[in-house]
Amino acid sequence: MFDPEGRSVVLVVEDEASYQDALNVGLTVEGFVVVAASNIAQARVLMDSTKPDLVLLDVMLPDGSGIDYCRELYDSTRVPVIMVSARTSEVDVVLGLEIGAADYVTKPYRLRELVARMRAVLRRPAPTAEEEAVSFGDLRIDFVRRTVTLRGREIELSRKEFDLLALFASRLGQVVTREVCLDTLWWGLELSDTRTLDTHVKRLRQKIEADPANPRHLITIRGVGFRLDA
Ligand code: CA
């Protein structure tokens, strides 16, 4: 849905009226255009008619599972989905990520935290029609299919590894600061946890570099960040 004021349109799929009402008010105050569905059937209709920028998707819905609907969305559109669940087990978290969800929150959540995650997801680079893939050297990154091939062979990347590589590739030849990496992919991680970023970069190098110890593509800029060179 085109909003003349440039606001992001969010489809909230939620059957609990108290949550739906709170999100309607809270997210509107935060500058979003809120489209509300209370079941999957409504969500399907509104997906087509409003073309949202983001979907907030409850797991337990009266006419089906949000998890199945998330898979359906991931297969058919490029819209990012944040799963919302009342269940907190780690299995659910992992599951939430494997079904193509961009992020995951558990009830009860704070509006401020949810909005921070929504903004982080919306900041992630989205493929445009002209730029659906990037190729250089032996590497090809397909933003739409979310696949990376090295010398024609598909390599396995975790969701975060792919998101990180896509972030670098969207700014090929430019330095991406550590802050931007953390802000885009880990939305406000504690500073002591920034090793996670280095671990992901190291794993990416092992997967895409011929000699990971002497990287030719994924370069570290000491104290600043990283740069992907073609
Ligand atoms: Ca529910």
PDB file of C-alpha atoms and ligand atoms in Angstrom:
ATOM      1  CA  MET A   1       0.000   0.000   0.000  1.00  0.00           C
ATOM      2  CA  PHE A   2       1.429   3.349  -0.990  1.00  0.00           C
ATOM      3  CA  ASP A   3       1.377   5.816   1.869  1.00  0.00           C
ATOM      4  CA  PRO A   4       1.763   9.411   0.637  1.00  0.00           C
ATOM      5  CA  GLU A   5       3.622  10.319   3.829  1.00  0.00           C
ATOM      6  CA  GLY A   6       6.091   7.491   3.330  1.00  0.00           C
ATOM      7  CA  ARG A   7       5.081   5.599   6.463  1.00  0.00           C
ATOM      8  CA  SER A   8       5.637   1.856   6.658  1.00  0.00           C
ATOM      9  CA  VAL A   9       2.513  -0.272   6.408  1.00  0.00           C
ATOM     10  CA  VAL A  10       2.344  -3.118   8.915  1.00  0.00           C
ATOM     11  CA  LEU A  11      -0.160  -5.984   8.743  1.00  0.00           C
ATOM     12  CA  VAL A  12      -0.964  -7.134  12.283  1.00  0.00           C
ATOM     13  CA  VAL A  13      -2.371 -10.677  12.327  1.00  0.00           C
ATOM     14  CA  GLU A  14      -3.672 -11.129  15.871  1.00  0.00           C
ATOM     15  CA  ASP A  15      -6.896 -12.642  17.222  1.00  0.00           C
ATOM     16  CA  GLU A  16      -6.677 -11.266  20.770  1.00  0.00           C
ATOM     17  CA  ALA A  17      -8.591  -7.981  20.795  1.00  0.00           C
ATOM     18  CA  SER A  18      -6.550  -6.518  23.654  1.00  0.00           C
ATOM     19  CA  TYR A  19      -3.285  -6.977  21.730  1.00  0.00           C
ATOM     20  CA  GLN A  20      -4.812  -5.853  18.454  1.00  0.00           C
ATOM     21  CA  ASP A  21      -6.181  -2.670  20.060  1.00  0.00           C
ATOM     22  CA  ALA A  22      -2.922  -1.878  21.853  1.00  0.00           C
ATOM     23  CA  LEU A  23      -0.902  -2.394  18.654  1.00  0.00           C
ATOM     24  CA  ASN A  24      -3.330  -0.304  16.603  1.00  0.00           C
ATOM     25  CA  VAL A  25      -2.889   2.647  18.929  1.00  0.00           C
ATOM     26  CA  GLY A  26       0.790   2.140  19.824  1.00  0.00           C
ATOM     27  CA  LEU A  27       2.103   1.519  16.316  1.00  0.00           C
ATOM     28  CA  THR A  28       0.068   4.393  14.858  1.00  0.00           C
ATOM     29  CA  VAL A  29       1.631   6.716  17.443  1.00  0.00           C
ATOM     30  CA  GLU A  30       5.039   5.346  16.387  1.00  0.00           C
ATOM     31  CA  GLY A  31       4.329   6.396  12.803  1.00  0.00           C
ATOM     32  CA  PHE A  32       3.200   3.140  11.191  1.00  0.00           C
ATOM     33  CA  VAL A  33       0.068   2.573   9.134  1.00  0.00           C
ATOM     34  CA  VAL A  34      -1.644  -0.390  10.810  1.00  0.00           C
ATOM     35  CA  VAL A  35      -3.763  -2.901   8.878  1.00  0.00           C
ATOM     36  CA  ALA A  36      -5.493  -5.410  11.164  1.00  0.00           C
ATOM     37  CA  ALA A  37      -6.462  -9.034  10.540  1.00  0.00           C
ATOM     38  CA  SER A  38      -7.811 -11.378  13.210  1.00  0.00           C
ATOM     39  CA  ASN A  39      -7.292 -14.616  11.280  1.00  0.00           C
ATOM     40  CA  ILE A  40      -5.321 -16.069   8.370  1.00  0.00           C
ATOM     41  CA  ALA A  41      -8.167 -15.811   5.854  1.00  0.00           C
ATOM     42  CA  GLN A  42      -8.390 -12.054   6.474  1.00  0.00           C
ATOM     43  CA  ALA A  43      -4.621 -11.756   6.370  1.00  0.00           C
ATOM     44  CA  ARG A  44      -4.502 -13.361   2.887  1.00  0.00           C
ATOM     45  CA  VAL A  45      -7.037 -10.848   1.562  1.00  0.00           C
ATOM     46  CA  LEU A  46      -5.222  -7.887   3.161  1.00  0.00           C
ATOM     47  CA  MET A  47      -1.804  -9.092   1.926  1.00  0.00           C
ATOM     48  CA  ASP A  48      -3.090  -8.772  -1.633  1.00  0.00           C
ATOM     49  CA  SER A  49      -4.991  -5.521  -1.208  1.00  0.00           C
ATOM     50  CA  THR A  50      -2.569  -3.546   1.013  1.00  0.00           C
ATOM     51  CA  LYS A  51       0.916  -4.896   0.124  1.00  0.00           C
ATOM     52  CA  PRO A  52       2.364  -4.300   3.621  1.00  0.00           C
ATOM     53  CA  ASP A  53       6.056  -3.576   4.294  1.00  0.00           C
ATOM     54  CA  LEU A  54       6.065  -5.846   7.333  1.00  0.00           C
ATOM     55  CA  VAL A  55       3.838  -8.503   8.921  1.00  0.00           C
ATOM     56  CA  LEU A  56       3.435  -9.099  12.664  1.00  0.00           C
ATOM     57  CA  LEU A  57       2.145 -12.651  12.876  1.00  0.00           C
ATOM     58  CA  ASP A  58       0.690 -14.352  15.936  1.00  0.00           C
ATOM     59  CA  VAL A  59       1.360 -18.114  16.170  1.00  0.00           C
ATOM     60  CA  MET A  60      -1.991 -19.290  17.531  1.00  0.00           C
ATOM     61  CA  LEU A  61      -4.779 -18.159  15.228  1.00  0.00           C
ATOM     62  CA  PRO A  62      -8.400 -19.369  15.087  1.00  0.00           C
ATOM     63  CA  ASP A  63      -8.202 -20.744  11.531  1.00  0.00           C
ATOM     64  CA  GLY A  64      -4.686 -22.173  11.549  1.00  0.00           C
ATOM     65  CA  SER A  65      -1.087 -21.892  12.606  1.00  0.00           C
ATOM     66  CA  GLY A  66       0.900 -18.699  12.136  1.00  0.00           C
ATOM     67  CA  ILE A  67       3.931 -20.925  11.542  1.00  0.00           C
ATOM     68  CA  ASP A  68       2.348 -22.481   8.463  1.00  0.00           C
ATOM     69  CA  TYR A  69       1.212 -19.070   7.228  1.00  0.00           C
ATOM     70  CA  CYS A  70       4.733 -17.712   7.742  1.00  0.00           C
ATOM     71  CA  ARG A  71       6.101 -20.486   5.491  1.00  0.00           C
ATOM     72  CA  GLU A  72       3.440 -19.662   2.919  1.00  0.00           C
ATOM     73  CA  LEU A  73       4.447 -15.974   2.993  1.00  0.00           C
ATOM     74  CA  TYR A  74       8.151 -16.808   2.770  1.00  0.00           C
ATOM     75  CA  ASP A  75       7.530 -18.953  -0.314  1.00  0.00           C
ATOM     76  CA  SER A  76       5.300 -16.449  -2.078  1.00  0.00           C
ATOM     77  CA  THR A  77       6.460 -12.940  -1.160  1.00  0.00           C
ATOM     78  CA  ARG A  78       9.465 -10.998   0.037  1.00  0.00           C
ATOM     79  CA  VAL A  79       7.627  -9.387   2.940  1.00  0.00           C
ATOM     80  CA  PRO A  80       9.515  -9.659   6.253  1.00  0.00           C
ATOM     81  CA  VAL A  81       7.588 -11.396   9.042  1.00  0.00           C
ATOM     82  CA  ILE A  82       8.020 -10.971  12.801  1.00  0.00           C
ATOM     83  CA  MET A  83       6.484 -13.917  14.643  1.00  0.00           C
ATOM     84  CA  VAL A  84       4.637 -13.226  17.893  1.00  0.00           C
ATOM     85  CA  SER A  85       4.061 -16.068  20.319  1.00  0.00           C
ATOM     86  CA  ALA A  86       2.916 -16.688  23.858  1.00  0.00           C
ATOM     87  CA  ARG A  87       5.191 -19.726  24.048  1.00  0.00           C
ATOM     88  CA  THR A  88       8.749 -19.107  25.121  1.00  0.00           C
ATOM     89  CA  SER A  89      10.577 -22.394  24.617  1.00  0.00           C
ATOM     90  CA  GLU A  90      13.781 -22.256  22.616  1.00  0.00           C
ATOM     91  CA  VAL A  91      12.408 -24.764  20.167  1.00  0.00           C
ATOM     92  CA  ASP A  92       9.864 -22.180  19.157  1.00  0.00           C
ATOM     93  CA  VAL A  93      12.564 -19.577  18.680  1.00  0.00           C
ATOM     94  CA  VAL A  94      14.586 -21.840  16.409  1.00  0.00           C
ATOM     95  CA  LEU A  95      11.471 -22.873  14.576  1.00  0.00           C
ATOM     96  CA  GLY A  96      10.560 -19.222  14.142  1.00  0.00           C
ATOM     97  CA  LEU A  97      13.822 -18.615  12.347  1.00  0.00           C
ATOM     98  CA  GLU A  98      13.754 -21.747  10.213  1.00  0.00           C
ATOM     99  CA  ILE A  99      10.385 -20.956   8.721  1.00  0.00           C
ATOM    100  CA  GLY A 100      11.745 -17.760   7.219  1.00  0.00           C
ATOM    101  CA  ALA A 101      10.650 -15.305   9.900  1.00  0.00           C
ATOM    102  CA  ALA A 102      12.856 -12.217  10.080  1.00  0.00           C
ATOM    103  CA  ASP A 103      12.542 -12.056  13.863  1.00  0.00           C
ATOM    104  CA  TYR A 104      10.555 -13.368  16.787  1.00  0.00           C
ATOM    105  CA  VAL A 105       9.033 -11.871  19.933  1.00  0.00           C
ATOM    106  CA  THR A 106       7.244 -13.527  22.837  1.00  0.00           C
ATOM    107  CA  LYS A 107       4.237 -12.224  24.718  1.00  0.00           C
ATOM    108  CA  PRO A 108       4.191 -10.225  26.832  1.00  0.00           C
ATOM    109  CA  TYR A 109       6.496  -7.802  25.039  1.00  0.00           C
ATOM    110  CA  ARG A 110       7.168  -4.108  25.431  1.00  0.00           C
ATOM    111  CA  LEU A 111       5.977  -1.905  22.603  1.00  0.00           C
ATOM    112  CA  ARG A 112       9.349  -0.120  22.612  1.00  0.00           C
ATOM    113  CA  GLU A 113      11.225  -3.379  22.092  1.00  0.00           C
ATOM    114  CA  LEU A 114       8.824  -4.513  19.379  1.00  0.00           C
ATOM    115  CA  VAL A 115       9.131  -1.191  17.522  1.00  0.00           C
ATOM    116  CA  ALA A 116      12.952  -1.352  17.746  1.00  0.00           C
ATOM    117  CA  ARG A 117      12.867  -4.817  16.167  1.00  0.00           C
ATOM    118  CA  MET A 118      10.392  -3.713  13.497  1.00  0.00           C
ATOM    119  CA  ARG A 119      12.636  -0.786  12.537  1.00  0.00           C
ATOM    120  CA  ALA A 120      15.713  -3.045  12.479  1.00  0.00           C
ATOM    121  CA  VAL A 121      13.935  -5.507  10.161  1.00  0.00           C
ATOM    122  CA  LEU A 122      12.738  -2.682   7.884  1.00  0.00           C
ATOM    123  CA  ARG A 123      16.304  -1.331   7.648  1.00  0.00           C
ATOM    124  CA  ARG A 124      17.635  -4.620   6.282  1.00  0.00           C
ATOM    125  CA  PRO A 125      18.475  -4.368   2.611  1.00  0.00           C
ATOM    126  CA  ALA A 126      15.603  -5.549   0.456  1.00  0.00           C
ATOM    127  CA  PRO A 127      16.230  -6.663  -3.108  1.00  0.00           C
ATOM    128  CA  THR A 128      14.937  -4.410  -5.849  1.00  0.00           C
ATOM    129  CA  ALA A 129      13.651  -5.681  -9.175  1.00  0.00           C
ATOM    130  CA  GLU A 130      16.881  -4.655 -10.943  1.00  0.00           C
ATOM    131  CA  GLU A 131      19.149  -5.958  -8.249  1.00  0.00           C
ATOM    132  CA  GLU A 132      18.051  -9.489  -7.493  1.00  0.00           C
ATOM    133  CA  ALA A 133      21.539 -10.965  -7.521  1.00  0.00           C
ATOM    134  CA  VAL A 134      25.176  -9.925  -7.326  1.00  0.00           C
ATOM    135  CA  SER A 135      28.029 -11.838  -8.944  1.00  0.00           C
ATOM    136  CA  PHE A 136      31.754 -11.355  -8.631  1.00  0.00           C
ATOM    137  CA  GLY A 137      34.723 -13.681  -8.799  1.00  0.00           C
ATOM    138  CA  ASP A 138      33.400 -17.189  -8.256  1.00  0.00           C
ATOM    139  CA  LEU A 139      30.586 -15.969  -6.042  1.00  0.00           C
ATOM    140  CA  ARG A 140      26.936 -15.314  -6.809  1.00  0.00           C
ATOM    141  CA  ILE A 141      24.505 -13.973  -4.209  1.00  0.00           C
ATOM    142  CA  ASP A 142      20.825 -14.312  -5.048  1.00  0.00           C
ATOM    143  CA  PHE A 143      18.851 -11.953  -2.789  1.00  0.00           C
ATOM    144  CA  VAL A 144      15.464 -13.272  -3.837  1.00  0.00           C
ATOM    145  CA  ARG A 145      16.079 -16.995  -3.454  1.00  0.00           C
ATOM    146  CA  ARG A 146      18.457 -16.258  -0.554  1.00  0.00           C
ATOM    147  CA  THR A 147      21.104 -18.551  -1.991  1.00  0.00           C
ATOM    148  CA  VAL A 148      24.837 -18.180  -2.454  1.00  0.00           C
ATOM    149  CA  THR A 149      26.770 -20.172  -5.030  1.00  0.00           C
ATOM    150  CA  LEU A 150      30.532 -20.584  -5.211  1.00  0.00           C
ATOM    151  CA  ARG A 151      31.841 -21.832  -8.561  1.00  0.00           C
ATOM    152  CA  GLY A 152      28.274 -22.826  -9.426  1.00  0.00           C
ATOM    153  CA  ARG A 153      27.769 -24.839  -6.269  1.00  0.00           C
ATOM    154  CA  GLU A 154      25.296 -23.742  -3.630  1.00  0.00           C
ATOM    155  CA  ILE A 155      26.864 -23.179  -0.211  1.00  0.00           C
ATOM    156  CA  GLU A 156      24.967 -23.478   3.044  1.00  0.00           C
ATOM    157  CA  LEU A 157      24.629 -20.332   5.106  1.00  0.00           C
ATOM    158  CA  SER A 158      22.624 -19.755   8.261  1.00  0.00           C
ATOM    159  CA  ARG A 159      19.987 -17.060   8.091  1.00  0.00           C
ATOM    160  CA  LYS A 160      22.201 -14.558   9.947  1.00  0.00           C
ATOM    161  CA  GLU A 161      25.216 -15.404   7.783  1.00  0.00           C
ATOM    162  CA  PHE A 162      23.171 -14.737   4.681  1.00  0.00           C
ATOM    163  CA  ASP A 163      21.738 -11.488   6.095  1.00  0.00           C
ATOM    164  CA  LEU A 164      25.253 -10.311   6.948  1.00  0.00           C
ATOM    165  CA  LEU A 165      26.628 -11.190   3.513  1.00  0.00           C
ATOM    166  CA  ALA A 166      23.624  -9.499   1.873  1.00  0.00           C
ATOM    167  CA  LEU A 167      24.273  -6.376   3.950  1.00  0.00           C
ATOM    168  CA  PHE A 168      27.914  -6.284   2.791  1.00  0.00           C
ATOM    169  CA  ALA A 169      26.927  -7.042  -0.807  1.00  0.00           C
ATOM    170  CA  SER A 170      24.364  -4.231  -0.810  1.00  0.00           C
ATOM    171  CA  ARG A 171      27.306  -1.869  -0.178  1.00  0.00           C
ATOM    172  CA  LEU A 172      29.936  -3.558  -2.331  1.00  0.00           C
ATOM    173  CA  GLY A 173      33.337  -1.834  -2.033  1.00  0.00           C
ATOM    174  CA  GLN A 174      32.145   0.353   0.866  1.00  0.00           C
ATOM    175  CA  VAL A 175      32.996   0.016   4.530  1.00  0.00           C
ATOM    176  CA  VAL A 176      30.131  -1.244   6.672  1.00  0.00           C
ATOM    177  CA  THR A 177      30.772  -0.298  10.292  1.00  0.00           C
ATOM    178  CA  ARG A 178      30.435  -2.756  13.159  1.00  0.00           C
ATOM    179  CA  GLU A 179      27.679  -0.552  14.554  1.00  0.00           C
ATOM    180  CA  VAL A 180      25.660  -0.832  11.343  1.00  0.00           C
ATOM    181  CA  CYS A 181      26.133  -4.628  11.332  1.00  0.00           C
ATOM    182  CA  LEU A 182      24.973  -4.967  14.927  1.00  0.00           C
ATOM    183  CA  ASP A 183      22.155  -2.488  14.523  1.00  0.00           C
ATOM    184  CA  THR A 184      20.861  -4.142  11.370  1.00  0.00           C
ATOM    185  CA  LEU A 185      21.179  -7.771  12.367  1.00  0.00           C
ATOM    186  CA  TRP A 186      21.224  -7.931  16.122  1.00  0.00           C
ATOM    187  CA  TRP A 187      19.298  -4.752  17.028  1.00  0.00           C
ATOM    188  CA  GLY A 188      20.967  -3.446  20.165  1.00  0.00           C
ATOM    189  CA  LEU A 189      23.058  -6.392  21.310  1.00  0.00           C
ATOM    190  CA  GLU A 190      25.089  -5.852  24.490  1.00  0.00           C
ATOM    191  CA  LEU A 191      28.558  -4.594  23.634  1.00  0.00           C
ATOM    192  CA  SER A 192      30.171  -7.604  25.324  1.00  0.00           C
ATOM    193  CA  ASP A 193      28.432  -9.848  22.818  1.00  0.00           C
ATOM    194  CA  THR A 194      29.961  -8.262  19.715  1.00  0.00           C
ATOM    195  CA  ARG A 195      32.159 -11.368  19.331  1.00  0.00           C
ATOM    196  CA  THR A 196      29.056 -12.881  17.756  1.00  0.00           C
ATOM    197  CA  LEU A 197      29.633 -10.581  14.789  1.00  0.00           C
ATOM    198  CA  ASP A 198      33.278 -11.672  14.461  1.00  0.00           C
ATOM    199  CA  THR A 199      32.233 -15.319  14.685  1.00  0.00           C
ATOM    200  CA  HIS A 200      29.782 -14.821  11.823  1.00  0.00           C
ATOM    201  CA  VAL A 201      32.384 -13.011   9.705  1.00  0.00           C
ATOM    202  CA  LYS A 202      34.877 -15.820  10.360  1.00  0.00           C
ATOM    203  CA  ARG A 203      32.338 -18.466   9.335  1.00  0.00           C
ATOM    204  CA  LEU A 204      31.441 -16.497   6.205  1.00  0.00           C
ATOM    205  CA  ARG A 205      35.144 -16.351   5.248  1.00  0.00           C
ATOM    206  CA  GLN A 206      35.483 -20.101   5.695  1.00  0.00           C
ATOM    207  CA  LYS A 207      32.587 -20.539   3.300  1.00  0.00           C
ATOM    208  CA  ILE A 208      33.326 -17.956   0.605  1.00  0.00           C
ATOM    209  CA  GLU A 209      37.094 -17.370   0.642  1.00  0.00           C
ATOM    210  CA  ALA A 210      39.613 -19.642  -1.110  1.00  0.00           C
ATOM    211  CA  ASP A 211      42.091 -18.844   1.693  1.00  0.00           C
ATOM    212  CA  PRO A 212      40.101 -17.724   4.773  1.00  0.00           C
ATOM    213  CA  ALA A 213      43.310 -16.639   6.565  1.00  0.00           C
ATOM    214  CA  ASN A 214      44.116 -14.210   3.726  1.00  0.00           C
ATOM    215  CA  PRO A 215      40.685 -13.035   2.594  1.00  0.00           C
ATOM    216  CA  ARG A 216      40.423 -11.394  -0.826  1.00  0.00           C
ATOM    217  CA  HIS A 217      36.755 -10.417  -0.655  1.00  0.00           C
ATOM    218  CA  LEU A 218      35.635  -9.983   2.943  1.00  0.00           C
ATOM    219  CA  ILE A 219      38.139  -7.515   4.370  1.00  0.00           C
ATOM    220  CA  THR A 220      38.379  -6.373   8.006  1.00  0.00           C
ATOM    221  CA  ILE A 221      38.934  -2.647   8.507  1.00  0.00           C
ATOM    222  CA  ARG A 222      40.499  -2.642  11.966  1.00  0.00           C
ATOM    223  CA  GLY A 223      38.502  -0.825  14.592  1.00  0.00           C
ATOM    224  CA  VAL A 224      35.887   0.253  12.046  1.00  0.00           C
ATOM    225  CA  GLY A 225      34.126  -2.616  10.343  1.00  0.00           C
ATOM    226  CA  PHE A 226      34.226  -4.683   7.160  1.00  0.00           C
ATOM    227  CA  ARG A 227      34.269  -4.238   3.419  1.00  0.00           C
ATOM    228  CA  LEU A 228      33.229  -6.693   0.711  1.00  0.00           C
ATOM    229  CA  ASP A 229      35.420  -6.325  -2.380  1.00  0.00           C
ATOM    230  CA  ALA A 230      34.486  -7.727  -5.783  1.00  0.00           C
TER     231      ALA A 230
HETATM  232 CA    CA B   1      -3.563 -15.914  19.275  1.00  0.00          CA
END
